[in-house]
Coordinates of C-alpha atoms and ligand atoms in Angstrom, one line a residue:
M59 CA 4.0 9.5 19.2
K60 CA 6.0 12.0 17.3
E61 CA 6.3 9.6 14.4
F62 CA 2.6 9.2 14.5
L63 CA 2.0 13.0 14.3
L64 CA 4.3 13.2 11.3
L65 CA 2.4 10.4 9.7
A66 CA -0.9 12.1 10.3
K67 CA 0.4 15.3 8.8
R68 CA 1.5 13.4 5.7
F69 CA -1.7 11.6 5.0
I70 CA -4.6 13.3 6.8
S71 CA -4.4 16.8 5.3
P72 CA -6.7 16.1 2.4
Y73 CA -9.3 15.0 4.9
K74 CA -9.3 18.1 7.1
K75 CA -13.0 18.6 6.6
Y76 CA -13.8 15.2 7.9
L77 CA -11.4 15.6 10.8
I78 CA -13.0 18.8 11.9
L79 CA -16.5 17.3 11.7
N80 CA -15.3 14.3 13.6
I81 CA -13.8 16.4 16.4
L82 CA -16.8 18.7 16.6
F83 CA -19.2 15.8 17.1
N84 CA -16.9 14.2 19.6
I85 CA -16.9 17.3 21.7
L86 CA -20.7 17.5 21.4
S87 CA -21.0 13.9 22.4
A88 CA -18.8 14.2 25.4
F89 CA -20.9 17.1 26.8
L90 CA -24.1 15.3 26.1
T91 CA -22.8 12.3 28.0
L92 CA -22.3 14.6 31.0
F93 CA -25.7 16.1 30.8
S94 CA -27.5 12.8 30.3
F95 CA -25.8 11.4 33.4
A96 CA -26.5 14.5 35.4
I97 CA -30.2 13.7 35.2
I98 CA -29.4 10.8 37.5
I99 CA -28.9 13.2 40.4
P100 CA -32.4 14.5 40.7
I101 CA -33.8 11.0 40.2
L102 CA -31.7 9.7 43.1
E103 CA -32.5 12.6 45.3
M104 CA -36.1 12.0 44.7
L105 CA -35.9 8.3 45.4
F106 CA -34.0 8.7 48.6
R107 CA -36.0 11.8 49.6
I108 CA -32.7 13.6 50.2
S109 CA -33.5 17.2 49.1
Q110 CA -36.1 19.1 50.9
A111 CA -35.1 22.5 49.5
H112 CA -37.6 24.8 47.7
Y113 CA -36.8 26.3 44.4
E114 CA -37.9 29.7 42.9
F115 CA -37.9 30.3 39.2
M116 CA -34.9 32.4 38.2
A117 CA -35.0 34.6 35.1
W118 CA -32.7 33.5 32.3
G119 CA -29.6 35.6 32.1
T120 CA -29.5 36.5 35.8
G121 CA -26.4 35.2 37.6
D122 CA -24.2 32.3 36.7
L123 CA -25.6 30.3 33.7
K124 CA -24.9 26.9 35.3
D125 CA -26.7 27.9 38.6
V126 CA -29.7 29.2 36.7
V127 CA -30.0 26.1 34.6
V128 CA -29.7 23.8 37.6
N129 CA -32.1 25.9 39.7
N130 CA -34.7 26.1 37.0
F131 CA -34.4 22.4 36.2
Y132 CA -35.2 21.7 39.9
Y133 CA -37.9 24.3 39.8
Y134 CA -39.7 22.6 36.9
T135 CA -39.3 19.2 38.4
Q136 CA -40.8 20.5 41.6
E137 CA -43.7 22.0 39.6
I138 CA -44.4 18.7 37.9
I139 CA -44.3 16.8 41.2
A140 CA -46.8 19.4 42.6
D141 CA -49.1 19.1 39.6
H142 CA -48.9 15.5 38.7
G143 CA -47.3 13.6 41.5
Q144 CA -43.8 12.0 41.9
S145 CA -44.4 9.0 39.6
V146 CA -45.1 11.2 36.6
A147 CA -42.1 13.4 37.4
L148 CA -39.9 10.3 37.6
A149 CA -41.2 9.1 34.3
A150 CA -40.5 12.5 32.8
L151 CA -37.0 12.5 34.1
A152 CA -36.5 9.0 32.7
A153 CA -37.8 10.1 29.3
L154 CA -35.4 13.0 29.4
L155 CA -32.6 10.6 30.1
V156 CA -33.5 8.5 27.1
F157 CA -33.8 11.6 24.9
M158 CA -30.4 12.9 26.0
T159 CA -28.9 9.5 25.5
L160 CA -30.4 9.4 22.0
L161 CA -28.7 12.7 21.2
K162 CA -25.5 11.5 22.8
T163 CA -25.3 8.3 20.8
G164 CA -26.5 10.1 17.7
T165 CA -23.6 12.5 17.8
A166 CA -21.2 9.7 18.7
Y167 CA -22.4 7.9 15.6
L168 CA -21.9 11.0 13.5
S169 CA -18.4 11.5 14.7
A170 CA -17.6 7.9 13.7
Y171 CA -19.5 8.4 10.4
Y172 CA -17.2 11.3 9.5
S173 CA -14.1 9.4 10.5
I174 CA -14.8 6.6 8.0
P175 CA -14.0 8.4 4.7
M176 CA -10.8 9.7 6.4
R177 CA -9.9 6.1 7.3
T178 CA -10.7 4.5 3.9
G179 CA -9.3 7.5 2.1
V180 CA -5.9 7.4 3.8
V181 CA -5.6 3.7 3.1
R182 CA -6.6 4.2 -0.5
D183 CA -3.9 7.0 -0.8
I184 CA -1.3 4.7 0.6
R185 CA -2.1 1.9 -1.7
N186 CA -2.1 4.2 -4.7
L187 CA 1.2 5.7 -3.6
I188 CA 2.8 2.3 -3.3
Y189 CA 1.5 1.2 -6.7
D190 CA 2.7 4.3 -8.4
K191 CA 6.1 3.9 -6.7
V192 CA 6.3 0.2 -7.7
V193 CA 5.6 1.2 -11.3
S194 CA 8.1 4.0 -11.3
L195 CA 11.0 2.2 -9.6
P196 CA 13.6 0.7 -11.9
I197 CA 13.6 -2.9 -12.8
G198 CA 16.7 -3.4 -10.7
F199 CA 14.9 -2.7 -7.5
F200 CA 12.8 -5.8 -7.7
T201 CA 15.6 -8.2 -8.1
N202 CA 16.9 -7.1 -4.7
E203 CA 13.5 -6.9 -3.0
R204 CA 11.6 -10.1 -3.3
K205 CA 8.3 -9.9 -5.2
G206 CA 6.4 -11.7 -2.5
D207 CA 7.7 -9.3 0.1
V208 CA 6.5 -6.3 -2.0
M209 CA 3.2 -7.9 -2.3
A210 CA 3.0 -8.6 1.5
R211 CA 3.7 -4.9 2.0
I212 CA 1.0 -3.8 -0.4
S213 CA -1.6 -6.2 1.0
G214 CA -0.7 -7.2 4.5
D215 CA 1.0 -4.1 5.8
V216 CA -1.5 -1.7 4.3
T217 CA -4.4 -3.7 5.9
E218 CA -2.5 -3.7 9.1
V219 CA -2.2 0.1 8.9
E220 CA -5.9 0.3 8.2
N221 CA -6.8 -1.9 11.1
S222 CA -4.5 -0.5 13.6
I223 CA -3.7 3.2 12.9
T224 CA -6.7 4.5 10.9
S225 CA -9.3 2.7 12.9
S226 CA -7.7 4.2 16.0
I227 CA -8.1 7.7 14.6
N228 CA -11.7 8.0 15.9
M229 CA -10.7 6.7 19.3
L230 CA -7.7 8.9 19.3
F231 CA -9.7 12.1 19.0
K232 CA -12.7 10.9 20.9
N233 CA -11.2 9.6 24.0
P234 CA -8.9 12.5 25.0
I235 CA -11.9 14.9 24.6
M236 CA -14.1 12.6 26.6
I237 CA -11.4 12.1 29.3
I238 CA -10.7 15.8 29.6
V239 CA -14.4 16.8 29.8
C240 CA -15.0 14.1 32.4
L241 CA -12.0 15.0 34.5
V242 CA -13.0 18.7 34.5
T243 CA -16.4 17.7 35.7
M244 CA -15.0 15.5 38.3
V245 CA -12.9 18.3 39.7
L246 CA -16.0 20.5 39.7
V247 CA -17.9 17.9 41.7
S248 CA -15.2 17.0 44.1
W249 CA -11.6 18.0 43.8
Q250 CA -10.5 16.0 46.8
L251 CA -11.7 12.8 45.3
T252 CA -10.2 13.7 41.9
V253 CA -6.8 14.3 43.3
F254 CA -7.0 10.8 44.9
V255 CA -8.1 9.4 41.5
L256 CA -5.3 11.1 39.7
I257 CA -2.8 9.3 41.9
L258 CA -4.4 5.9 41.3
L259 CA -5.0 6.1 37.5
P260 CA -1.4 6.4 36.3
L261 CA -0.4 3.5 38.5
A262 CA -3.0 1.4 36.8
G263 CA -2.0 2.7 33.4
M264 CA 1.6 1.7 34.0
L265 CA 0.6 -1.8 34.9
M266 CA -1.4 -2.0 31.7
G267 CA 1.4 -0.7 29.6
K268 CA 3.6 -3.6 30.7
V269 CA 1.4 -6.1 29.0
G270 CA 1.9 -4.6 25.6
K271 CA 5.6 -4.0 25.5
N272 CA 6.7 -6.6 23.0
L273 CA 3.8 -6.2 20.7
K274 CA 5.5 -4.1 18.1
R275 CA 8.3 -6.5 17.7
A276 CA 6.0 -9.5 17.5
S277 CA 4.0 -7.7 14.9
L278 CA 7.0 -6.9 12.8
E279 CA 8.0 -10.5 13.0
G280 CA 4.5 -11.6 12.0
Q281 CA 4.4 -9.4 8.9
T282 CA 7.8 -10.5 7.7
Q283 CA 6.8 -14.1 8.0
W284 CA 3.6 -13.3 6.1
G285 CA 5.9 -11.9 3.3
V286 CA 7.7 -15.2 3.3
L287 CA 4.4 -17.1 3.0
L288 CA 3.3 -14.9 0.1
S289 CA 6.6 -15.3 -1.8
N290 CA 6.2 -19.0 -1.3
I291 CA 2.7 -18.9 -2.8
E292 CA 3.7 -16.7 -5.7
E293 CA 6.6 -19.0 -6.5
T294 CA 4.4 -22.0 -6.4
L295 CA 1.8 -20.5 -8.7
G296 CA 4.5 -19.6 -11.2
G297 CA 6.2 -23.0 -11.0
L298 CA 3.1 -25.3 -10.8
R299 CA 4.0 -27.0 -14.1
I300 CA 7.4 -28.0 -12.9
I301 CA 6.2 -29.0 -9.4
K302 CA 3.7 -31.4 -11.0
A303 CA 6.2 -32.7 -13.6
F304 CA 8.7 -33.5 -10.9
N305 CA 6.1 -35.0 -8.5
A306 CA 7.3 -32.4 -6.0
E307 CA 3.8 -31.6 -4.5
G308 CA 4.7 -33.2 -1.2
K309 CA 8.0 -31.4 -1.0
V310 CA 6.6 -27.9 -1.6
S311 CA 3.6 -28.6 0.5
G312 CA 5.9 -29.6 3.4
R313 CA 7.9 -26.5 3.0
F314 CA 4.8 -24.3 2.9
K315 CA 3.4 -26.0 6.0
K316 CA 6.6 -25.4 7.9
E317 CA 6.5 -21.7 7.1
N318 CA 2.8 -21.5 7.8
E319 CA 3.3 -23.2 11.2
R320 CA 6.0 -20.6 12.1
F321 CA 3.5 -17.8 11.2
V322 CA 0.9 -19.4 13.4
R323 CA 3.2 -19.6 16.3
I324 CA 4.1 -15.9 16.0
S325 CA 0.4 -15.0 15.6
N326 CA -0.5 -17.0 18.6
R327 CA 2.0 -15.2 20.7
M328 CA 1.0 -11.8 19.4
N329 CA -2.8 -12.4 19.8
R330 CA -2.6 -13.8 23.2
R331 CA -0.7 -10.8 24.4
Y332 CA -3.2 -8.6 22.7
E333 CA -6.1 -10.4 24.3
L334 CA -4.5 -10.1 27.7
A335 CA -4.9 -6.4 27.5
H336 CA -8.6 -6.5 27.9
P337 CA -9.1 -8.6 31.0
M338 CA -6.1 -6.9 32.6
S339 CA -7.5 -3.5 32.2
E340 CA -11.0 -4.5 33.2
L341 CA -9.6 -6.0 36.4
L342 CA -7.4 -2.9 37.1
G343 CA -10.3 -0.6 36.3
T344 CA -12.6 -2.4 38.8
L345 CA -9.9 -2.4 41.4
T346 CA -9.5 1.4 41.0
I347 CA -13.2 1.9 41.2
A348 CA -13.4 -0.2 44.3
I349 CA -10.8 1.8 46.0
V350 CA -12.4 5.1 45.0
L351 CA -15.8 3.8 46.2
W352 CA -14.3 2.9 49.5
F353 CA -12.5 6.2 49.9
G354 CA -15.4 8.4 48.8
G355 CA -17.9 6.3 50.7
T356 CA -15.8 6.7 53.9
L357 CA -15.7 10.5 53.3
I358 CA -19.5 10.7 53.1
L359 CA -20.2 8.3 56.0
T360 CA -17.9 10.2 58.3
G361 CA -19.9 13.3 57.3
D362 CA -17.1 15.7 56.9
S363 CA -17.3 16.0 53.1
S364 CA -18.6 18.7 50.8
I365 CA -20.1 16.0 48.5
S366 CA -23.7 14.6 48.8
A367 CA -24.5 10.9 48.3
A368 CA -26.3 11.6 45.0
S369 CA -23.4 13.7 43.6
F370 CA -21.0 11.0 44.7
I371 CA -22.9 8.4 42.6
Y372 CA -22.9 10.9 39.7
Y373 CA -19.2 11.2 40.3
M374 CA -18.8 7.5 40.2
V375 CA -20.8 7.2 37.0
I376 CA -18.6 9.9 35.3
F377 CA -15.5 8.2 36.7
Y378 CA -16.7 4.9 35.3
S379 CA -17.2 6.5 31.9
I380 CA -13.6 7.6 32.0
I381 CA -12.4 4.1 32.4
N382 CA -13.6 2.9 29.0
P383 CA -12.1 5.8 27.0
A384 CA -8.9 5.5 29.0
K385 CA -8.8 1.8 28.2
D386 CA -9.6 2.5 24.5
L387 CA -7.0 5.2 24.4
S388 CA -4.3 2.8 25.7
K389 CA -5.5 0.2 23.3
A390 CA -5.3 2.8 20.4
V391 CA -1.8 3.9 21.4
Y392 CA -0.9 0.2 21.5
S393 CA -2.5 -0.5 18.2
I394 CA -0.7 2.4 16.7
Q395 CA 2.6 0.9 17.8
R396 CA 1.6 -2.2 15.8
G397 CA 0.7 -0.2 12.8
M398 CA 3.8 1.9 12.9
A399 CA 5.8 -1.3 12.4
S400 CA 3.9 -1.9 9.2
M401 CA 4.2 1.7 8.1
E402 CA 8.0 1.4 8.5
R403 CA 7.9 -1.5 6.1
I404 CA 5.7 0.4 3.7
D405 CA 8.0 3.4 3.8
K406 CA 10.9 1.2 2.8
I407 CA 9.2 1.1 -0.6
L408 CA 7.7 4.7 -0.6
K409 CA 11.0 6.3 0.3
A410 CA 13.2 4.0 -1.9
D411 CA 15.5 6.1 -4.0
N412 CA 14.9 5.9 -7.8
P413 CA 18.3 6.2 -9.4
I414 CA 16.9 6.5 -12.9
K415 CA 15.8 10.2 -12.9
D416 CA 14.9 12.8 -15.4
P417 CA 17.6 15.4 -15.9
S418 CA 16.8 18.8 -14.4
S419 CA 16.9 20.5 -17.8
P420 CA 16.1 17.8 -20.3
R421 CA 17.1 18.2 -24.0
P422 CA 14.4 17.9 -26.6
L423 CA 14.4 14.8 -28.8
P424 CA 16.1 15.1 -32.2
R425 CA 13.5 16.3 -34.7
D426 CA 14.0 14.2 -37.8
G427 CA 12.8 11.0 -36.2
K428 CA 15.7 9.1 -37.7
P429 CA 17.8 8.4 -34.6
S430 CA 21.2 6.7 -34.7
I431 CA 22.6 5.1 -31.6
R432 CA 26.1 5.0 -30.3
Y433 CA 27.5 3.0 -27.4
D434 CA 30.6 4.9 -26.4
N435 CA 33.1 2.9 -24.3
V436 CA 30.3 1.5 -22.1
S437 CA 31.0 -0.5 -18.9
F438 CA 28.4 -1.8 -16.6
R439 CA 28.0 -4.0 -13.6
Y440 CA 25.0 -5.1 -11.6
A441 CA 27.0 -5.7 -8.4
Q442 CA 30.6 -6.5 -8.0
N443 CA 31.6 -8.1 -11.3
W444 CA 31.7 -6.2 -14.6
V445 CA 29.1 -7.5 -17.0
L446 CA 30.0 -5.2 -19.9
R447 CA 33.5 -3.9 -20.4
N448 CA 34.5 -1.0 -22.8
V449 CA 31.8 -1.7 -25.3
S450 CA 31.7 0.6 -28.3
L451 CA 29.1 0.3 -31.1
D452 CA 27.6 2.5 -33.8
I453 CA 24.1 1.8 -35.0
P454 CA 23.2 4.2 -37.8
F455 CA 19.6 4.9 -38.6
G456 CA 17.8 2.1 -40.6
S457 CA 20.4 -0.5 -39.9
T458 CA 20.1 -3.8 -38.1
V459 CA 22.8 -4.8 -35.6
A460 CA 22.8 -8.2 -34.2
L461 CA 24.3 -9.4 -30.9
V462 CA 25.3 -13.0 -30.6
G463 CA 27.2 -14.9 -27.9
Q464 CA 26.9 -17.5 -25.2
S465 CA 24.2 -17.2 -22.7
G466 CA 25.4 -14.9 -19.9
S467 CA 27.7 -13.0 -22.2
G468 CA 25.8 -9.7 -21.6
K469 CA 23.6 -9.4 -24.6
S470 CA 20.3 -8.6 -22.8
T471 CA 22.2 -6.3 -20.4
M472 CA 23.4 -4.3 -23.4
A473 CA 19.9 -4.0 -24.7
D474 CA 18.5 -3.0 -21.3
L475 CA 20.9 -0.1 -21.1
L476 CA 19.3 1.6 -24.1
P477 CA 15.9 2.4 -22.6
R478 CA 17.7 3.1 -19.3
F479 CA 16.3 0.1 -17.4
Y480 CA 19.8 0.5 -15.9
D481 CA 22.3 3.3 -16.2
V482 CA 25.8 2.7 -17.5
N483 CA 28.6 2.8 -14.9
E484 CA 31.2 4.2 -17.3
G485 CA 31.1 5.6 -20.8
A486 CA 27.8 6.8 -22.4
I487 CA 25.1 5.9 -24.8
T488 CA 24.1 8.6 -27.2
I489 CA 21.2 9.1 -29.6
D490 CA 22.1 11.5 -32.4
G491 CA 25.0 12.6 -30.2
I492 CA 22.8 13.4 -27.1
D493 CA 23.6 11.4 -24.0
I494 CA 20.4 9.4 -23.2
R495 CA 20.7 10.6 -19.6
Q496 CA 20.1 14.2 -20.8
L497 CA 16.7 13.2 -22.3
R498 CA 13.5 12.8 -20.4
V499 CA 13.0 9.1 -19.6
H500 CA 9.5 9.2 -21.1
D501 CA 10.8 10.8 -24.3
L502 CA 13.6 8.3 -24.6
R503 CA 11.3 5.3 -24.2
S504 CA 8.8 6.7 -26.7
L505 CA 11.5 6.1 -29.3
M506 CA 11.6 2.4 -28.7
G507 CA 9.6 -0.8 -29.2
N508 CA 10.5 -4.0 -27.4
V509 CA 9.8 -7.6 -28.3
N510 CA 11.2 -10.1 -25.9
Q511 CA 11.6 -13.8 -25.6
E512 CA 8.6 -14.1 -23.3
A513 CA 5.7 -12.0 -24.7
I514 CA 4.5 -9.9 -21.8
L515 CA 0.7 -9.6 -22.2
F516 CA -2.0 -8.5 -19.8
N517 CA -5.3 -10.0 -18.8
D518 CA -7.3 -8.0 -21.2
S519 CA -8.8 -8.1 -24.8
F520 CA -6.7 -8.4 -27.9
Y521 CA -7.6 -4.8 -28.8
N522 CA -6.4 -3.4 -25.5
N523 CA -3.2 -5.5 -25.5
I524 CA -2.3 -4.2 -29.0
T525 CA -3.1 -0.6 -28.2
F526 CA -1.2 -0.8 -24.9
G527 CA 1.4 1.8 -25.8
V528 CA -0.7 4.2 -27.8
H529 CA -3.5 6.6 -26.9
N530 CA -5.7 7.1 -29.9
A531 CA -5.5 4.3 -32.4
T532 CA -8.3 3.7 -34.8
M533 CA -9.7 0.3 -35.4
E534 CA -8.3 0.3 -38.9
Q535 CA -4.8 0.9 -37.6
V536 CA -5.2 -1.9 -35.1
E537 CA -6.4 -4.3 -37.7
Q538 CA -3.6 -3.3 -40.0
A539 CA -1.0 -3.8 -37.3
A540 CA -2.5 -7.3 -36.6
R541 CA -2.3 -8.1 -40.3
V542 CA 1.3 -7.1 -40.6
A543 CA 2.1 -9.1 -37.5
N544 CA 0.4 -12.3 -38.9
A545 CA -2.1 -12.1 -36.1
Y546 CA -5.3 -11.0 -37.8
D547 CA -6.5 -14.4 -38.9
F548 CA -6.3 -16.1 -35.5
I549 CA -7.7 -13.1 -33.7
M550 CA -10.8 -13.2 -36.1
E551 CA -11.2 -16.9 -35.5
T552 CA -11.9 -16.3 -31.8
E553 CA -15.5 -15.8 -30.6
E554 CA -15.5 -12.0 -30.1
G555 CA -12.6 -11.1 -32.4
F556 CA -10.6 -8.2 -31.1
N557 CA -12.7 -8.0 -27.9
T558 CA -11.8 -11.5 -26.8
N559 CA -10.0 -11.7 -23.5
I560 CA -6.7 -13.5 -23.8
G561 CA -6.6 -14.7 -20.2
D562 CA -3.9 -14.1 -17.5
R563 CA -0.7 -13.2 -19.3
G564 CA -2.2 -14.5 -22.5
C565 CA -2.5 -18.1 -21.2
R566 CA -5.2 -18.9 -23.7
L567 CA -2.8 -18.4 -26.6
S568 CA 0.1 -20.4 -28.0
G569 CA 3.6 -19.1 -27.7
G570 CA 3.7 -18.0 -31.3
Q571 CA 0.4 -16.3 -31.1
R572 CA 1.5 -14.4 -28.0
Q573 CA 4.6 -13.3 -29.8
R574 CA 2.7 -12.1 -32.8
I575 CA 0.4 -10.0 -30.5
S576 CA 3.4 -8.4 -28.9
I577 CA 4.8 -7.7 -32.4
A578 CA 1.5 -6.1 -33.4
R579 CA 1.8 -3.9 -30.3
A580 CA 5.2 -2.8 -31.4
I581 CA 4.0 -2.2 -35.0
L582 CA 1.2 0.0 -33.8
K583 CA 3.5 2.1 -31.6
N584 CA 5.6 2.6 -34.7
P585 CA 8.9 3.5 -32.9
P586 CA 12.0 4.4 -34.9
I587 CA 14.1 2.1 -32.7
L588 CA 13.4 -1.6 -32.2
I589 CA 14.9 -3.9 -29.6
L590 CA 14.4 -7.6 -30.2
D591 CA 15.7 -9.9 -27.5
E592 CA 15.5 -13.5 -28.5
A593 CA 12.0 -12.8 -30.0
T594 CA 11.9 -16.2 -31.7
S595 CA 13.9 -18.3 -29.4
A596 CA 11.1 -19.9 -27.5
L597 CA 9.1 -20.9 -30.7
D598 CA 8.9 -24.0 -32.8
T599 CA 10.0 -23.8 -36.4
E600 CA 6.6 -23.4 -37.8
S601 CA 5.5 -20.5 -35.7
E602 CA 9.0 -19.1 -35.9
H603 CA 8.5 -18.7 -39.6
L604 CA 5.3 -16.7 -39.1
V605 CA 6.8 -14.6 -36.4
Q606 CA 10.0 -14.0 -38.4
E607 CA 8.0 -12.8 -41.3
A608 CA 6.2 -10.4 -39.1
L609 CA 9.5 -9.3 -37.6
D610 CA 11.0 -8.6 -41.0
R611 CA 8.1 -6.3 -41.9
L612 CA 8.5 -4.6 -38.5
M613 CA 12.2 -4.0 -38.9
K614 CA 11.9 -2.2 -42.2
D615 CA 13.0 1.4 -42.0
R616 CA 13.9 1.2 -38.4
T617 CA 17.1 1.1 -36.3
T618 CA 17.1 -2.4 -34.9
L619 CA 19.1 -4.0 -32.1
V620 CA 18.5 -7.7 -32.4
I621 CA 19.6 -10.5 -30.1
A622 CA 19.2 -14.0 -31.5
H623 CA 19.9 -17.4 -30.4
R624 CA 19.1 -19.0 -33.7
L625 CA 21.8 -17.6 -36.0
S626 CA 19.6 -18.3 -39.1
T627 CA 17.5 -15.3 -38.1
I628 CA 20.3 -12.7 -38.2
R629 CA 22.1 -13.7 -41.4
N630 CA 21.0 -10.5 -43.1
A631 CA 22.0 -8.1 -40.4
D632 CA 24.1 -5.2 -41.4
L633 CA 26.5 -5.9 -38.6
I634 CA 26.9 -8.8 -36.3
C635 CA 28.8 -8.4 -33.0
V636 CA 30.0 -11.4 -31.0
L637 CA 29.9 -10.8 -27.3
H638 CA 32.1 -12.8 -25.0
E639 CA 32.3 -12.1 -21.2
G640 CA 31.1 -8.6 -21.7
R641 CA 33.4 -7.6 -24.6
I642 CA 32.8 -7.4 -28.3
V643 CA 35.3 -9.9 -29.6
E644 CA 34.3 -10.0 -33.3
R645 CA 32.3 -7.8 -35.6
G646 CA 31.4 -7.9 -39.3
T647 CA 28.8 -9.2 -41.6
H648 CA 27.8 -12.9 -41.7
D649 CA 30.1 -13.7 -44.6
E650 CA 33.1 -11.7 -43.2
L651 CA 32.8 -13.5 -39.8
I652 CA 32.5 -16.9 -41.4
A653 CA 35.6 -16.1 -43.4
L654 CA 37.3 -15.0 -40.2
G655 CA 36.8 -18.5 -38.8
G656 CA 36.6 -17.4 -35.2
Q657 CA 34.0 -17.6 -32.5
Y658 CA 31.1 -16.8 -34.8
K659 CA 32.0 -19.6 -37.2
H660 CA 32.2 -21.9 -34.2
L661 CA 28.7 -20.9 -33.0
V662 CA 27.3 -21.4 -36.5
D663 CA 28.9 -24.8 -36.8
M664 CA 27.5 -25.9 -33.5
Q665 CA 24.0 -25.1 -34.7
K666 CA 24.4 -26.9 -38.0
F667 CA 24.2 -30.6 -37.1
Ligands
LIG734 P1 22.6 -12.8 -22.0 O1 21.4 -12.1 -22.4 O2 23.8 -12.6 -23.0 O3 22.4 -14.3 -21.8 P2 22.6 -11.3 -19.6 O4 22.8 -9.9 -20.1 O5 21.2 -11.6 -19.3 O6 23.2 -12.3 -20.6 O7 23.5 -11.5 -18.4 C1 24.9 -11.2 -18.3 C2 25.4 -11.4 -16.9 O8 24.8 -10.5 -16.0 C3 25.2 -12.8 -16.4 O9 26.3 -13.2 -15.8 C4 24.0 -12.7 -15.4 O10 24.2 -13.6 -14.4 C5 24.2 -11.3 -14.9 N1 22.9 -10.7 -14.6 C6 21.9 -10.5 -15.5 N2 20.9 -9.9 -14.9 C7 21.2 -9.6 -13.7 C8 20.6 -8.9 -12.6 N3 19.4 -8.4 -12.7 N4 21.3 -8.8 -11.4 C9 22.5 -9.3 -11.3 N5 23.2 -10.0 -12.3 C10 22.5 -10.1 -13.5
LIG735 MG1 19.4 -12.7 -22.6

């Protein structure tokens, strides 16, 4: 419960207004319930001809308010009976009952009405928070946490929180109010009976609680399994091409069905337990009522009680209207347990530590816009093994430095350190002599443009994909960037030109076209530093030519770190570094390295056949 209050404090505070309205209407509704049921007493008394007393009108404001209200109510009833007969009086009382019930249900509806924006709002806030957190967390976080699992947390767990916790909010405020109001009334009507009830109720409650003990655990298990299923689906969607090519439909399908079956088994267990709560509490509730009925009835029949038969029935009605809120309350508490399990999983993301932080007093970017880069004795590891070891490298402004080496030698890692996708473990990377960790991350990345092997595009128009990194580009600038990137012609050939949607991740384009769009994007951003990681590796020779041409224009007057698989593309670099197992083993120009006759020459020879 303490956890829940903390949670409420965290998320409900923006919705105080709704909360107050909700509580207000709940209180109103609880009192109206009492009054509407109270009308039953005179009706019963009349039917059974119990009361023979005569009532005189009492002036408002004299004596106890409750006594005056009750007295005058009876007085008016008596007047109606005298003037119009009992049948009309009965009809009037029934009409009053309907009217009071209308008010009661109306206020109950209003309280629910105001709880809804609170509920949807909290869920929206949680979803936004997770999304922002996912975007801000470093790339490294998502290799540890599986993507499907993150998706399960965003979708499944948030929905679970919505269904269990937030939908219980109304119940949680409504029911205690209702219960307290009813209990107080019960004490006023007959304290002897109420003491008896107060002994019975907790016993019933304890029995009910037993049913739901394992639910939180089962729920946690269920959500985890849901994550497994989602990972599975996401992997399948990504690998559909290979699955088909290898005729592996049956295999993946079998695997999916097995996991799905497991999920079903957990769900069955969880839901059966959940469903058990209702009949159990109904039975226990009736049992309690039966006992109270017997006890109270005996009191009345033996004639030594302070309670009249009509009041006793009123008492039973009030008591009966406690059973439901009590049931709901236990269900809500129980639901919240389930939701807290999901909230725990969500908090794993929300409270994850982000190691790539802005410094407390960031240094401004160097003014001249002509940055030079230095890797100073840099060492780095993802986990246990060092991936880069004592790497030092100078990249003066305007020069092109190429990294070559076998796959897995650490080239991409070296490039990823520059925009601080990861932080170095030892040594430092500086820009114009300033350690990049002393710059604001946003400032640092504004200096850089990336073109990678897989062009990363978004399901949007050409225009929006090209202007992705800039705020206020004119159409001329965008067209110009597309021209420089050799993308203008094929864009204009599409139906709606720059407004054409390129499909999910650019699936309606060829590899070379996608790459030229990502180059246009980098051109428009116009960064002084450029990182090209195997930008042409995935392309055929024809489109490689077009892309290379675009790249050559892009690289002009910039500091470029280029990683290339095809050595033909880096022949003209100012400096070529050969990486081997995380160390720079050779460096020089193309001609120097060929003359050296070492690893570089070996790599070139291998590509020459
Ligand atoms: P290259 O780009 O030269 O092919 P990488 O820099 O991608 O090489 O990888 C260098 C080494 O680091 C490889 O041994 C690879 O297995 C490892 N590695 C790459 N990325 C990660 C990662 N996110 N987590 C753990 N190890 C990684
Ligand atoms: Mg690589």
